Coordinates of C-alpha atoms in Angstrom, one line a residue:
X946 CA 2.8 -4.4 -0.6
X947 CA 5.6 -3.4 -2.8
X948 CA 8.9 -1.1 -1.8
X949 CA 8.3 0.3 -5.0
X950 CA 4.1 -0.2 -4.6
X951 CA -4.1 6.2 -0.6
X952 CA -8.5 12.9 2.0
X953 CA -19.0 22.4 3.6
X954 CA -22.9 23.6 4.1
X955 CA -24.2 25.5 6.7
X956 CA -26.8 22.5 8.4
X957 CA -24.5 20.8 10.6
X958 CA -25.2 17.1 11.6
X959 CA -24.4 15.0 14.6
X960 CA -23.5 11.6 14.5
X961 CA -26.9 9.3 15.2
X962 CA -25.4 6.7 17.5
X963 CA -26.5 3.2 16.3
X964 CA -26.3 -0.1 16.6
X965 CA -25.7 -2.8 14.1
X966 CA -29.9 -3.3 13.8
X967 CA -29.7 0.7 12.6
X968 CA -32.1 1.1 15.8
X969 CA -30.7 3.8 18.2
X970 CA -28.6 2.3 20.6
X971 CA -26.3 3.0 23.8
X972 CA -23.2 4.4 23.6
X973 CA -20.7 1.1 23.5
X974 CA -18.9 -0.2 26.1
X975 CA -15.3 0.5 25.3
X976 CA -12.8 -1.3 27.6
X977 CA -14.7 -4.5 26.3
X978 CA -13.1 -7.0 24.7
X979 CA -9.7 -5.0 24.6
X980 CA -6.4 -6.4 24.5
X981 CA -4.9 -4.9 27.6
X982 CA -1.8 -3.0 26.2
X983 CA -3.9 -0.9 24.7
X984 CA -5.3 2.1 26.3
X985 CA -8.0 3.1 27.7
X986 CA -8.7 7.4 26.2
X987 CA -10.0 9.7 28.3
X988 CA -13.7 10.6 27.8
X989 CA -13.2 13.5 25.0
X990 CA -12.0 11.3 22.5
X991 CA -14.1 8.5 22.6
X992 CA -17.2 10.9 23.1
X993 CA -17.0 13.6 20.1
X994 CA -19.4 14.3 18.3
X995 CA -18.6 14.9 14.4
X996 CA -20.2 17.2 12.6
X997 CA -20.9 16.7 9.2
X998 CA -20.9 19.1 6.3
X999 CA -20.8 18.8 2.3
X1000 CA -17.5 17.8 1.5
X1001 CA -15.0 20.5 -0.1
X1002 CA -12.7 20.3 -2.9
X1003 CA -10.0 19.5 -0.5
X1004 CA -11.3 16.6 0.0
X1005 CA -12.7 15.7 -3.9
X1006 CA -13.3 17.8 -6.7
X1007 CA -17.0 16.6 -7.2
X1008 CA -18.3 14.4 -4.2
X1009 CA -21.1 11.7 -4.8
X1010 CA -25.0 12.7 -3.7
X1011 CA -25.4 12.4 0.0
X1012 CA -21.8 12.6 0.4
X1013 CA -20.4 14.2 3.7
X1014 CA -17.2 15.0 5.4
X1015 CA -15.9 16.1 9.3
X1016 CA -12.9 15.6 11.8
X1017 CA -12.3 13.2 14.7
X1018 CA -9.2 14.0 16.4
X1019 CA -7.3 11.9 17.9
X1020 CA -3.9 11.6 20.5
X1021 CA -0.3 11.7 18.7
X1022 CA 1.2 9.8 21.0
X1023 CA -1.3 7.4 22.9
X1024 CA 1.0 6.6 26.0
X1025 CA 0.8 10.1 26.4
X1026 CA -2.7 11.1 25.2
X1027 CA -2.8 14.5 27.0
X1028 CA -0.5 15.7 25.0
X1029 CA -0.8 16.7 21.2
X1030 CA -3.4 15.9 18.8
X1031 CA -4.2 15.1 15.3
X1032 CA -7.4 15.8 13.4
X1033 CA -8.3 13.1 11.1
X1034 CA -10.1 13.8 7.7
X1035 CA -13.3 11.8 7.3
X1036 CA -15.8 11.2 4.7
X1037 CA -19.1 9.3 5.0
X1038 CA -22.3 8.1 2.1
X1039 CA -25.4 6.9 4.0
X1040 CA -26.9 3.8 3.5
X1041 CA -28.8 3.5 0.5
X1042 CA -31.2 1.6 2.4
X1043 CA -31.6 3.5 5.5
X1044 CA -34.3 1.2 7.7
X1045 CA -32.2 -2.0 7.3
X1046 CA -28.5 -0.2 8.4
X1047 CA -26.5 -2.1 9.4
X1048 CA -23.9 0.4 10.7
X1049 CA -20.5 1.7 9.2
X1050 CA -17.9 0.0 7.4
X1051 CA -15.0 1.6 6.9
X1052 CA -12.6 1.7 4.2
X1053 CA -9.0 2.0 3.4
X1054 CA -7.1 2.1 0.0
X1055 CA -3.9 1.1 1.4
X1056 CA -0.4 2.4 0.6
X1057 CA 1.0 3.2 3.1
X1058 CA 0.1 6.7 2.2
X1059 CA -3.5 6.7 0.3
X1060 CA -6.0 8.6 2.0
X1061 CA -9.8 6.9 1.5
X1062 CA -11.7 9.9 2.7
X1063 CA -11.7 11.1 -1.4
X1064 CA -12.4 8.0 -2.5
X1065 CA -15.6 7.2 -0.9
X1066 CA -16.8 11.3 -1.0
X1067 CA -15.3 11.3 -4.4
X1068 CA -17.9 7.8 -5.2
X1069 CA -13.6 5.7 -6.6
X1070 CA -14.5 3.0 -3.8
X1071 CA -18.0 1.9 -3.1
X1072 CA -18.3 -1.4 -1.7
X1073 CA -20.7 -4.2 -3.4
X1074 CA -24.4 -3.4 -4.1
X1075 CA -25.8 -5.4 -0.3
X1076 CA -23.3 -4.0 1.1
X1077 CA -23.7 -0.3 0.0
X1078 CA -27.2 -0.6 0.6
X1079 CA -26.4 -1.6 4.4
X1080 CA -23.6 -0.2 5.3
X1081 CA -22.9 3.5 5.8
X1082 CA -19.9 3.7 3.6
X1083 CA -16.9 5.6 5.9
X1084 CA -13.3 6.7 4.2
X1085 CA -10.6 8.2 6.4
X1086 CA -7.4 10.0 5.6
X1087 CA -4.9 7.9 8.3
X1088 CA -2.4 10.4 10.4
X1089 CA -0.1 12.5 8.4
X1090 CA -1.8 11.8 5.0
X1091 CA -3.9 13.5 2.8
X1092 CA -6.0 15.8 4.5
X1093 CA -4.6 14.4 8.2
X1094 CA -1.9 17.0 9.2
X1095 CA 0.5 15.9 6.4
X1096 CA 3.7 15.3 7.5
X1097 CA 6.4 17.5 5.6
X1098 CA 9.5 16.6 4.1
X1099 CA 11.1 20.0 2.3
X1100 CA 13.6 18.0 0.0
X1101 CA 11.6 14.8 -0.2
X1102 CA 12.4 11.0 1.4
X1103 CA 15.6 9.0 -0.2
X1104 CA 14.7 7.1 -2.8
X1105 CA 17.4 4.3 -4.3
X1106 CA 19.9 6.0 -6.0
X1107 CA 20.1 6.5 -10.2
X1108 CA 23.3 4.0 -10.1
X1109 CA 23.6 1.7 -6.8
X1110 CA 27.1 1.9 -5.0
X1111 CA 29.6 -0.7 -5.5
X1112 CA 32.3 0.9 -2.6
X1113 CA 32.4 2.2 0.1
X1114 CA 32.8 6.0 -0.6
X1115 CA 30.0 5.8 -2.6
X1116 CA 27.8 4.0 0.2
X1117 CA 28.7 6.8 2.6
X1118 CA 27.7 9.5 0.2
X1119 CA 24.4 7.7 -0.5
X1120 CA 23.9 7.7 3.0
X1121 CA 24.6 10.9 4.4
X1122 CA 22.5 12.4 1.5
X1123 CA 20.0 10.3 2.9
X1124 CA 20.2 11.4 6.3
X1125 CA 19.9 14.6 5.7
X1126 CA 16.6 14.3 3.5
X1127 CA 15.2 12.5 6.6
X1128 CA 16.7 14.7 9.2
X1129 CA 14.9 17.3 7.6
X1130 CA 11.3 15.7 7.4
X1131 CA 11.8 15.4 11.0
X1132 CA 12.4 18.6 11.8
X1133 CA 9.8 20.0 9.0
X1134 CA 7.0 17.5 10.2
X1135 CA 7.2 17.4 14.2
X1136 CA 6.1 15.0 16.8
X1137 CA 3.5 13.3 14.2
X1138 CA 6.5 11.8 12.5
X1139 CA 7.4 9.7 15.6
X1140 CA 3.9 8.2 15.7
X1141 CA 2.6 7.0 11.9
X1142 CA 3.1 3.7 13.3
X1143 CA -0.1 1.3 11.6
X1144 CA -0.8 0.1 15.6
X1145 CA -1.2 3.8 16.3
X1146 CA -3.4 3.8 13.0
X1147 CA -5.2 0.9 14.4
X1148 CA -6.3 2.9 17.3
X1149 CA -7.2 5.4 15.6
X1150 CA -9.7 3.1 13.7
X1151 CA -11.2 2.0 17.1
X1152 CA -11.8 6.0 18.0
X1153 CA -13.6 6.4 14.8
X1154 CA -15.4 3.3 15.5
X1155 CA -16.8 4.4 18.6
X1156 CA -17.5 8.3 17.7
X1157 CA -19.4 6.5 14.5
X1158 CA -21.5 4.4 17.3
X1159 CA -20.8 1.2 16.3
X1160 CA -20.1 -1.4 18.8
X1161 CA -18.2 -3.6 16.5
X1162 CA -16.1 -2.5 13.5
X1163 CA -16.8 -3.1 10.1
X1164 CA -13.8 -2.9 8.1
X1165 CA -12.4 -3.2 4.5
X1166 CA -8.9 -2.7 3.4
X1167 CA -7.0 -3.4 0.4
X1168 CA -3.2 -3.8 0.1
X1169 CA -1.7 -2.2 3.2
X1170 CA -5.4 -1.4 4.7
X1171 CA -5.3 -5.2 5.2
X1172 CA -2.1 -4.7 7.4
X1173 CA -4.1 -2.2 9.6
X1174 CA -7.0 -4.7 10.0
X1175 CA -4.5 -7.3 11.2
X1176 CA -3.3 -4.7 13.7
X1177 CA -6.4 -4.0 14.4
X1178 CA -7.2 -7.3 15.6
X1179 CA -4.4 -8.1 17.3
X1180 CA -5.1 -5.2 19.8
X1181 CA -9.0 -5.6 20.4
X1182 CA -10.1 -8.6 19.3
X1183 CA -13.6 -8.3 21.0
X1184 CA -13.9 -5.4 18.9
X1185 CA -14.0 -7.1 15.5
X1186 CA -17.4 -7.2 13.5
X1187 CA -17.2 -7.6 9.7
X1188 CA -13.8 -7.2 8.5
X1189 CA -12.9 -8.0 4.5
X1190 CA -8.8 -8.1 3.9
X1191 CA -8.4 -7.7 0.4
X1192 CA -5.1 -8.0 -1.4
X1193 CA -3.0 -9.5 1.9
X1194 CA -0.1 -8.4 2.8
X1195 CA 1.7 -11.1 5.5
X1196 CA 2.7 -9.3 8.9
X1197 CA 5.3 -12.1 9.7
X1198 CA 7.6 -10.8 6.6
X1199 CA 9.9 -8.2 7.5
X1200 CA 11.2 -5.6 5.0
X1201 CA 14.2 -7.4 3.3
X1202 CA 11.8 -10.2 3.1
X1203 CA 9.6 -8.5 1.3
X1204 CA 12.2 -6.6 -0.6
X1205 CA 13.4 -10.4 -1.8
X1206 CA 10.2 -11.2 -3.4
X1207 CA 9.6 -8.1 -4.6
X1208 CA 12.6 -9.7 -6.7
X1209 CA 11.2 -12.8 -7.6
X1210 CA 7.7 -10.9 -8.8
X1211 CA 9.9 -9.1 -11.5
X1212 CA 11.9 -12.3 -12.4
X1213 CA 9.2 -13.8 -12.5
X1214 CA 7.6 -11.4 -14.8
X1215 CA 10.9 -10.9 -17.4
X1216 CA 10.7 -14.7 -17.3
X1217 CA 7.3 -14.8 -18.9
X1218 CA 8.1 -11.8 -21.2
X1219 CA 11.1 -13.9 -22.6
X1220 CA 8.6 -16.9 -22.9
X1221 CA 5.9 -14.4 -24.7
X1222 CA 9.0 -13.5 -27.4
X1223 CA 9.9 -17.2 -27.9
X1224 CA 6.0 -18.1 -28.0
X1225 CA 5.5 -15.8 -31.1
X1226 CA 8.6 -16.3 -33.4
X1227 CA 10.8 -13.3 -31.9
X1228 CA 14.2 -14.4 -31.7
X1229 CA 15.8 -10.8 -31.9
X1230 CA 16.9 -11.3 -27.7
X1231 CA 17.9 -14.9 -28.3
X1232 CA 16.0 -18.2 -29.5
X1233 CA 14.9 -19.3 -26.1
X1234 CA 14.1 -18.0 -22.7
X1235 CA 17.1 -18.8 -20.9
X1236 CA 19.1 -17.7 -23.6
X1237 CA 17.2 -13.9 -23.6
X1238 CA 17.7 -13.9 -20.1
X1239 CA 21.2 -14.4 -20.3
X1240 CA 21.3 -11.7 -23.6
X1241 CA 19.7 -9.4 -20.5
X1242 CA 22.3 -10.0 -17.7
X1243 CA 25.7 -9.5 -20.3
X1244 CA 23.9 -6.6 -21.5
X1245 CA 23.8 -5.3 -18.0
X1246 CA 27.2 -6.4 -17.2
X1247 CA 28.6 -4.6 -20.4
X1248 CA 26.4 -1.4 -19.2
X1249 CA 28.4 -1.1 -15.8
X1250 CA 31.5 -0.9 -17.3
X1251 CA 30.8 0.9 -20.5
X1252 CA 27.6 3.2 -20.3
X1253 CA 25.6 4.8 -22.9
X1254 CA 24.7 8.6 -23.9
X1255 CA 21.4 9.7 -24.3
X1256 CA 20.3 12.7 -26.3
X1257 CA 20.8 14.9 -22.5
X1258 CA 23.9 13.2 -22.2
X1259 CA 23.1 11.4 -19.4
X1260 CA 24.7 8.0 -18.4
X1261 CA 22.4 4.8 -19.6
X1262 CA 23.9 2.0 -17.2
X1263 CA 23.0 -1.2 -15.7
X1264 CA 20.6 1.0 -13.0
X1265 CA 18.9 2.5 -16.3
X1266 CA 18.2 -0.7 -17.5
X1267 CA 16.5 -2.5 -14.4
X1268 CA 14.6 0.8 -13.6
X1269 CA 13.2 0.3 -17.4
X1270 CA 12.9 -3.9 -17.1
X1271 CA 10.8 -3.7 -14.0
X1272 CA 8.3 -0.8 -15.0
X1273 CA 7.9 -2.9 -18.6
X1274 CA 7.1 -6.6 -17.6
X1275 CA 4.9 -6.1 -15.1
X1276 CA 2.5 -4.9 -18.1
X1277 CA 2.4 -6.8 -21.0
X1278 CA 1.3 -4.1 -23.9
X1279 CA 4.7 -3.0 -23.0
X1280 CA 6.3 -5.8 -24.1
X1281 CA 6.8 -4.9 -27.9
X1282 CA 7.9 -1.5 -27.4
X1283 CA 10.0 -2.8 -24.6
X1284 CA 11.4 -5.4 -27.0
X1285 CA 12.3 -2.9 -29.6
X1286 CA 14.3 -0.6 -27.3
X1287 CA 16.3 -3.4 -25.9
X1288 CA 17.7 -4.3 -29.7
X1289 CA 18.2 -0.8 -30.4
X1290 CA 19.9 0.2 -27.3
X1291 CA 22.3 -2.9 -27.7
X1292 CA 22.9 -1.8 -31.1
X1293 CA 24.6 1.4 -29.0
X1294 CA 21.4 3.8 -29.5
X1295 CA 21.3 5.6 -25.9
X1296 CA 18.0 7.2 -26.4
X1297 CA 16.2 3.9 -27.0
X1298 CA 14.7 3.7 -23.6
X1299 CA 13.8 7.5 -23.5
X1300 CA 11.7 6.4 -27.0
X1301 CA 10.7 3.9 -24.8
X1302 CA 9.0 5.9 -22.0
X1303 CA 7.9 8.6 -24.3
X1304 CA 5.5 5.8 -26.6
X1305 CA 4.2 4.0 -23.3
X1306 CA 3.1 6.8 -21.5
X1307 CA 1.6 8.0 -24.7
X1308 CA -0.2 4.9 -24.8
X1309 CA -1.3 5.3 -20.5
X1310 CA -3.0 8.7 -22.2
X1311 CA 0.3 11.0 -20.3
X1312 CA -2.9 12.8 -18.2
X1313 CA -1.2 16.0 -16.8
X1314 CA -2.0 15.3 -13.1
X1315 CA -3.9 18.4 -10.7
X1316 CA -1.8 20.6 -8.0
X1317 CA -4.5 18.7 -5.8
X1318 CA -3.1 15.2 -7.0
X1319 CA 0.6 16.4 -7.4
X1320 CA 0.4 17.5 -3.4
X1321 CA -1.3 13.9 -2.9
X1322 CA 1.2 12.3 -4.8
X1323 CA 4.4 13.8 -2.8
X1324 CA 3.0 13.5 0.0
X1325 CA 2.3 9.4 -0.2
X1326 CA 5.8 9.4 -1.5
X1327 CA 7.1 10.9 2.0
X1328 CA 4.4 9.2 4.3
X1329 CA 5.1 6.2 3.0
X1330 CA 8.7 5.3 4.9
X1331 CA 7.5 7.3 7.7
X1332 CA 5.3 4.3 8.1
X1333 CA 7.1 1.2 6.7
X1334 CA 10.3 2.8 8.6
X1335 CA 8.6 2.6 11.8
X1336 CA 6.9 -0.7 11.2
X1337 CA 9.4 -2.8 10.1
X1338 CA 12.9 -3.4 11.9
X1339 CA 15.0 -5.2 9.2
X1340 CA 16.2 -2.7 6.9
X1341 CA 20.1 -2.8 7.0
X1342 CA 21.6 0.0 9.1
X1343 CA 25.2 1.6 7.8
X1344 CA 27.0 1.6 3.9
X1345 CA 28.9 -1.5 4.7
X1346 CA 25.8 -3.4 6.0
X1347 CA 24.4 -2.2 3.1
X1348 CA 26.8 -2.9 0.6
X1349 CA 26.9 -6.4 2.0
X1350 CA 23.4 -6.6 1.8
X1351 CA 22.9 -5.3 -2.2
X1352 CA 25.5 -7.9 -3.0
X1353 CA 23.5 -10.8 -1.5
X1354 CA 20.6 -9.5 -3.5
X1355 CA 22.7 -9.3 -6.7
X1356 CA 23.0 -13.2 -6.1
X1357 CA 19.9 -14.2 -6.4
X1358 CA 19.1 -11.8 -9.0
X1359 CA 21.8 -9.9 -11.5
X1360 CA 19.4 -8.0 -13.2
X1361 CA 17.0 -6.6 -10.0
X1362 CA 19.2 -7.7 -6.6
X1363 CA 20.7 -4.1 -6.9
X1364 CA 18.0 -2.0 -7.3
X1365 CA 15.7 -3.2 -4.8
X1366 CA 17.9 -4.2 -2.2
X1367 CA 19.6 -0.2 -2.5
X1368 CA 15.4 0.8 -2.5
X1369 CA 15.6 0.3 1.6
X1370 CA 18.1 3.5 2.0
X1371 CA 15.2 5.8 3.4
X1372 CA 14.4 3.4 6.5
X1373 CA 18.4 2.2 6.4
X1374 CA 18.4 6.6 7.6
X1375 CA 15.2 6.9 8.8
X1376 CA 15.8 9.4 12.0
X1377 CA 13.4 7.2 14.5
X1378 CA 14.2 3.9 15.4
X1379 CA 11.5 1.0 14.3
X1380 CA 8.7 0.5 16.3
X1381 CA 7.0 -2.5 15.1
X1382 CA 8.3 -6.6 14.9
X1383 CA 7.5 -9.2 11.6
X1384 CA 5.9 -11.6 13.3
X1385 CA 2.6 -13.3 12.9
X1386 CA -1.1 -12.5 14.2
X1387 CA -3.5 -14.9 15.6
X1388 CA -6.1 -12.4 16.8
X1389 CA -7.2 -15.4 19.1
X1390 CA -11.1 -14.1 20.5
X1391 CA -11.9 -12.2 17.1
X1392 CA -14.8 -12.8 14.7
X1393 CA -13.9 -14.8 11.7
X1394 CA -12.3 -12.4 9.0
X1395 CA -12.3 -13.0 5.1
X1396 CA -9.4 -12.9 2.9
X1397 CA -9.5 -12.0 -0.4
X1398 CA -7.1 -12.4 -3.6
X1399 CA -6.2 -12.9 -6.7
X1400 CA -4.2 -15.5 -8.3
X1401 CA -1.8 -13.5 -9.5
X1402 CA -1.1 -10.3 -7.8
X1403 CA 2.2 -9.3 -8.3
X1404 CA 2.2 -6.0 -5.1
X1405 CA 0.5 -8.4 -2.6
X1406 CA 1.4 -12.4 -3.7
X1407 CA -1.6 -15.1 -3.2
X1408 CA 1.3 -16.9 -0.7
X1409 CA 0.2 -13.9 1.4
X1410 CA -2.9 -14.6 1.9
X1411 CA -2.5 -18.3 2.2
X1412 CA -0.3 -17.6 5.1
X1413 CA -2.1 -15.4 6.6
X1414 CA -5.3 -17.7 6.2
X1415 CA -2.4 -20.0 8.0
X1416 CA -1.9 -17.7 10.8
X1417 CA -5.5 -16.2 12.1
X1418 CA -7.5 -18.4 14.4
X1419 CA -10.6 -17.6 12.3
X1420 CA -10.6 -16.9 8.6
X1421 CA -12.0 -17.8 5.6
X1422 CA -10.0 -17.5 2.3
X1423 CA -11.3 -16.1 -1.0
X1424 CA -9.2 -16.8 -4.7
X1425 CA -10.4 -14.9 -7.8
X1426 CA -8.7 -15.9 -10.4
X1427 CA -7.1 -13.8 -12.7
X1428 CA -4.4 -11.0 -12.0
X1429 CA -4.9 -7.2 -10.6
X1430 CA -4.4 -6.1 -6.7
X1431 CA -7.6 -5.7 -5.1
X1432 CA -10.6 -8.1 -6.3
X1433 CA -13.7 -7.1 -4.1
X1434 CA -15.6 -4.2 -5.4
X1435 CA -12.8 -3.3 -8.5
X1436 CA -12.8 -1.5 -11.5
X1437 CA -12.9 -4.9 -13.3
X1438 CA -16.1 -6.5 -11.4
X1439 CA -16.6 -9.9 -10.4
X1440 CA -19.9 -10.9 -10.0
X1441 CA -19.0 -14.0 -8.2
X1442 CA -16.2 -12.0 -5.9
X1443 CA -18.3 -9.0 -4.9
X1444 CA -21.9 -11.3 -3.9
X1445 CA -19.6 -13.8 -1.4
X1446 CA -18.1 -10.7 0.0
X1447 CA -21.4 -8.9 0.3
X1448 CA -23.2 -11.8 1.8
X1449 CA -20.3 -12.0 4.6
X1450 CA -20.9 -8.3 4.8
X1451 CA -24.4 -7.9 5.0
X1452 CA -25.5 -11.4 6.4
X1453 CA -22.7 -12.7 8.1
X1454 CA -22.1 -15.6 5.8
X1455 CA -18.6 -16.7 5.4
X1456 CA -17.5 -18.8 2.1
X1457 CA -16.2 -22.2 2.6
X1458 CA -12.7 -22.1 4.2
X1459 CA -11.3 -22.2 0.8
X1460 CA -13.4 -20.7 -2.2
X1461 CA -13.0 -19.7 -5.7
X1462 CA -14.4 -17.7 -7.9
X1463 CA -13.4 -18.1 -12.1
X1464 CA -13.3 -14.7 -12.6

């Protein structure tokens, strides 16, 4: 998880309450194998009944065959469940292979701010081939996303500012601009803001659970989906059946933590991009990597003080030029266009980097998105500190704190300290205090859980999942080698990846405590 970096005919159906054989079963018993600080919902919640239609284009604009969508609601505030409600947007395929169902396993994308109901109606996400033929196949848009009672925020969330503060004045601006944003996405969104907490998320997962009629819960997530899992866990551990934690992020980091290798992932990145130029003759940036580096952070230096023009007459500074450095390295067919625009914008051309953005996003095919995937867009933009803000406690809390704070990050990184330490401004004014702590799960009493991730994932770090592996009483730990985020059931398949996760999925088998797969 990066700061950078997601949800109708006229039959209707009710919910056929099974267990994990597929043969009809009792209604599970739902105080067992709780933790005991969570609590226990009255009868209405735990005992809907969802009824299932065709999915609309609200949810996706063409849904896969069999395809179905329906509500569960669920309390805002679950200390005080008699009060307000939320209706969550779900999505459900059938098992292929109806006689042999296994259940549900539920699904979700990550973010904070994806919604999954559209991407299992819409057919983005479907699990491995045993597993889809097992498994009833369940997305859900999580509270205040998607098609879950978005929250609102009328002038959007802060974001880091175009040119981070170097005084004081400017550190009070930033932040009472900021405070106002989120001042007014409080007021605009109302009590669901308080509560987009992931261990409120997490019980919402163990509501769907039991409306779905599964007496254990089956569970994939990817990215931030795995963070939700690990809450999950943590509060009923009895409860945990099959759960697959793909792309891991580490609960025991807290958001300057993170923030500090997000850092390292994009020096890491220029520092094989410098390496690329040597490796091929290109000696226009200097004649070794250290030496381009350096050529980068005087370049910035000489950018603070002397910006610039481009053809708007904007100011190109020392901001411009990390936003551009960490949006190019992470992807490597940007590297020669990037290259270019770096000698030319040294040579005093300020419109180098707008040449820059205009070629790559030629090359990324510059798709003109829907008003369905704009709103879905904002509104993961403004859910996503309404989570992390409430999740983690660290993010540094007036100008001065956060002056103090962009200058330690400057020291371990010139080029990107700046940018991503000033990214933490919308939870440094986020108008509800942090609910959650960074600290590690142990889930002691759950089923045995498997990690998943690549060897190089620069959102969610291998370290993560090795830690995590660390932390959990009972886990096995899956590498696939190569880089992407997200290696079970992924636009790039592996064969070897998705049958190791669909025989844990399907027959229970975990791989050894540490496995591989080449690709």
């Amino acid at each position: 998880m990066s700061l950078t970096a997601g949800v109708l005919a006229t039959t209707t159906l009710v919910v056929t309450v099974c267990g994990v054989s597929g043969a009809a079963a009792s209604r599970p018993d739902d105080t067992k194998g709780m933790n005991t600080s969570a609590p226990v919902l009255p009868a209405r919640f735990m005992q809907q009944k969802v009824q299932w239609t065709a999915c609309g284009e609200d949810v996706t604009p063409e849904a896969v065959s069999g395809a179905e969508c329906g509500w569960v609601k669920v309390p805002v505030d679950y200390a005080a469940p008699d009060g307000e409600t939320v209706k969550l947007r779900v999505s459900r395929v059938p098992a292929k292979d109806h006689s042999r169902r296994l259940g549900s396993l539920l699904f979700n994308p990550g973010g904070p701010g994806a919604g999954g109901a559209s991407d299992v109606a819409g057919g983005n996400w479907q699990a491995g081939g045993q597993a889809r033929a097992r498994y009833d196949l369940v997305g859900f848009d999580p509270r205040g996303i998607a098609g879950s009672g978005q929250i609102k925020c009328p002038d959007g969330v802060a974001e880091g500012p175009e040119n981070a503060p170097r005084t004081e004045a400017e550190a009070e601006k930033t932040f009472t601009d900021a405070t106002r944003r989120a001042q007014a996405c409080k007021k605009a969104s109302g009590a669901v803001l308080a509560h987009m907490d992931s261990v409120s998320v997490a019980r919402d997962l163990d509501v769907l659970r039991t409306v779905l009629g599964d007496a254990k819960l089956n569970y994939t997530g990817v990215s931030y989906g795995t963070f939700i899992g690990q809450q999950y866990m943590k509060l009923f551990p009895g409860k945990v059946g099959r759960m697959v934690l793909d792309g891991v992020v580490n609960p025991a980091t807290d958001m300057q933590q993170v923030a500090r290798r997000d850092v390292k992932t994009s020096e890491d990145a220029l520092r094989r991009y410098a390496q690329d130029l040597v490796a091929r003759g290109d000696d226009r940036l200097g004649a070794t990597a250290g030496e381009i580096l350096r050529t980068l952070t005087e370049f910035a230096k000489k950018l603070e003080q002397e910006p610039l023009r481009g053809a708007d007459g904007e100011e190109v500074t020392d901001a411009t030029l990390s936003t551009y450095l960490d949006m190019a390295v992470m992807d490597e067919e940007s590297w020669k266009p990037l290259t270019t625009a770096l000698v030319a914008a040294m040579d005093g051309d300020g419109t180098a980097f707008e040449r820059f953005e205009a070629a790559t996003a030629g090359e990324s095919g510059g798709e003109e998105l829907t008003p369905q995937e704009e709103q879905a867009e904002e509104n993961e933009s403004s859910s996503m500190p309404a989570v992390l803000c409430l999740d983690s406690p660290s993010a540094p809390k007036s100008p001065k704190e956060m002056l103090d704070t962009a200058d330690a990050f400057a020291k371990q990184s010139p080029l990107f300290g700046r940018y991503y330490a000033w990214q933490m401004i919308d939870c440094a004014t986020w108008p509800i205090a942090p609910t959650g702590a960074a600290e590690p799960i142990k889930a002691s009493g759950a089923a045995p859980v498997l990690l998943v991730s690549y060897t190089d994932d620069s959102h969610t770090p291998l370290g993560n999942a090795q830690a995590v592996h660390r932390q959990l009483d009972n886990s096995s730990l899956l590498v696939r080698k190569g880089r992407g985020h997200g290696a079970y059931a992924s636009e790039d398949p592996s064969t070897c990846t998705d049958r190791a996760v669909d025989r844990y999925l399907v027959g229970g088998k975990l791989p050894d405590k540490a496995a591989n797969c080449p690709r």
